[in-house]
Amino acid sequence: MEIIIKNISKGRVRVMRLQLQKNSYRSANEILTNSPLLKEIEEILLSSDIDLSSLSRSHYNHILRELFKTYGWQHSPSPFHEPVNPFAAIELTKHNIGLEIGFRHASLMGHNLLKFQLSSSHHSDRIDVGIFIVTTKKFQKQMYNIYHHNWAGAMNFEKADRYLRHFKTDFRLPIYLVGIDVA
């Protein structure tokens, strides 16, 4: 599934085709294969209603979070018994699936992935699989070249993929990695 975004800049028409790259760790794809939520996630991420020209990292994160909420995804409470840190909670959950949108700085990647592990063992918000959404390097470069939005230092699909491959035996929870990309 892909959408086409046209950008008219300096008298030229540029076309950005959004598509998704995916990778599965610890059999996450097998858990999600028959889940209608996987199609729902793709539909949200490839929504033609999103104006790419306005997307800074924080704004894109906010837009996606709100879109997911309209589909019934809920903000997850902290995996700790007391409110220790607002960044300790998984961003969104639905039907035992945890979802993180990783547009923050790449240095926080381990922190984001560790939240899945903490939540999977917490009795009140048990999740069976984590979905980690990031953008690709190519997407980030296009956002800068076309719209002058600085995504430098943000997490990206390629780095998350290397990270997960390296630590896949250390993570117990299946993780499905999704990269928002341009063709």
GROMACS .gro file of C-alpha atoms in nm, residues 3-88:
model
   86
    3ILE     CA    1   0.018   0.700  -0.121
    4ILE     CA    2   0.147   0.973  -0.345
    5ILE     CA    3   0.219   1.318  -0.206
    6LYS     CA    4   0.275   1.595  -0.458
    7ASN     CA    5   0.487   1.894  -0.369
    8ILE     CA    6   0.500   2.199  -0.590
    9SER     CA    7   0.815   2.388  -0.508
   10LYS     CA    8   0.997   2.642  -0.722
   11GLY     CA    9   0.775   2.557  -1.017
   12ARG     CA   10   0.855   2.184  -1.001
   13VAL     CA   11   0.628   1.900  -0.906
   14ARG     CA   12   0.786   1.641  -0.680
   15VAL     CA   13   0.614   1.319  -0.598
   16MET     CA   14   0.676   1.137  -0.272
   17ARG     CA   15   0.536   0.786  -0.257
   18LEU     CA   16   0.500   0.670   0.099
   19GLN     CA   17   0.553   0.303   0.163
   20LEU     CA   18   0.638   0.088   0.461
   21GLN     CA   19   0.942  -0.123   0.534
   22LYS     CA   20   0.889  -0.397   0.790
   23ASN     CA   21   1.092  -0.644   0.988
   24SER     CA   22   0.995  -0.894   1.254
   25TYR     CA   23   1.182  -1.011   1.563
   26ARG     CA   24   1.098  -1.313   1.777
   27SER     CA   25   0.810  -1.415   1.546
   28ALA     CA   26   0.612  -1.092   1.577
   29ASN     CA   27   0.490  -1.129   1.217
   30GLU     CA   28   0.337  -1.469   1.301
   31ILE     CA   29   0.143  -1.315   1.590
   32LEU     CA   30   0.022  -1.024   1.375
   33THR     CA   31  -0.041  -1.207   1.046
   34ASN     CA   32  -0.415  -1.258   1.097
   35SER     CA   33  -0.469  -0.946   1.307
   36PRO     CA   34  -0.688  -0.677   1.151
   37LEU     CA   35  -0.483  -0.432   1.355
   38LEU     CA   36  -0.189  -0.472   1.118
   39LYS     CA   37  -0.400  -0.344   0.826
   40GLU     CA   38  -0.533  -0.069   1.051
   41ILE     CA   39  -0.179   0.043   1.138
   42GLU     CA   40  -0.078   0.049   0.771
   43GLU     CA   41  -0.391   0.249   0.686
   44ILE     CA   42  -0.309   0.506   0.953
   45LEU     CA   43   0.058   0.537   0.859
   46LEU     CA   44  -0.021   0.576   0.489
   47SER     CA   45  -0.313   0.814   0.540
   48SER     CA   46  -0.343   1.062   0.255
   49ASP     CA   47  -0.489   1.314   0.500
   50ILE     CA   48  -0.145   1.385   0.646
   51ASP     CA   49   0.019   1.699   0.506
   52LEU     CA   50   0.387   1.610   0.489
   53SER     CA   51   0.489   1.971   0.434
   54SER     CA   52   0.399   2.054   0.794
   55LEU     CA   53   0.573   1.761   0.961
   56SER     CA   54   0.841   1.825   1.213
   57ARG     CA   55   0.926   1.520   1.423
   58SER     CA   56   0.710   1.627   1.717
   59HIS     CA   57   0.419   1.735   1.496
   60TYR     CA   58   0.421   1.406   1.301
   61ASN     CA   59   0.431   1.212   1.628
   62HIS     CA   60   0.134   1.412   1.758
   63ILE     CA   61  -0.067   1.365   1.436
   64LEU     CA   62  -0.009   0.989   1.430
   65ARG     CA   63  -0.090   0.953   1.800
   66GLU     CA   64  -0.421   1.135   1.749
   67LEU     CA   65  -0.504   0.926   1.440
   68PHE     CA   66  -0.438   0.605   1.633
   69LYS     CA   67  -0.666   0.727   1.914
   70THR     CA   68  -0.951   0.778   1.666
   71TYR     CA   69  -0.916   0.407   1.583
   72GLY     CA   70  -0.950   0.311   1.949
   73TRP     CA   71  -0.584   0.291   2.050
   74GLN     CA   72  -0.535   0.408   2.407
   75HIS     CA   73  -0.250   0.572   2.590
   76SER     CA   74  -0.099   0.310   2.816
   77PRO     CA   75  -0.039   0.375   3.186
   78SER     CA   76   0.311   0.354   3.331
   79PRO     CA   77   0.448   0.002   3.383
   80PHE     CA   78   0.554   0.118   3.729
   81HIS     CA   79   0.315   0.129   4.025
   82GLU     CA   80   0.372   0.498   4.091
   83PRO     CA   81   0.410   0.772   3.829
   84VAL     CA   82   0.790   0.774   3.802
   85ASN     CA   83   0.840   0.917   3.458
   86PRO     CA   84   0.590   1.001   3.184
   87PHE     CA   85   0.836   0.858   2.929
   88ALA     CA   86   0.821   0.515   3.097
   0.00000   0.00000   0.00000
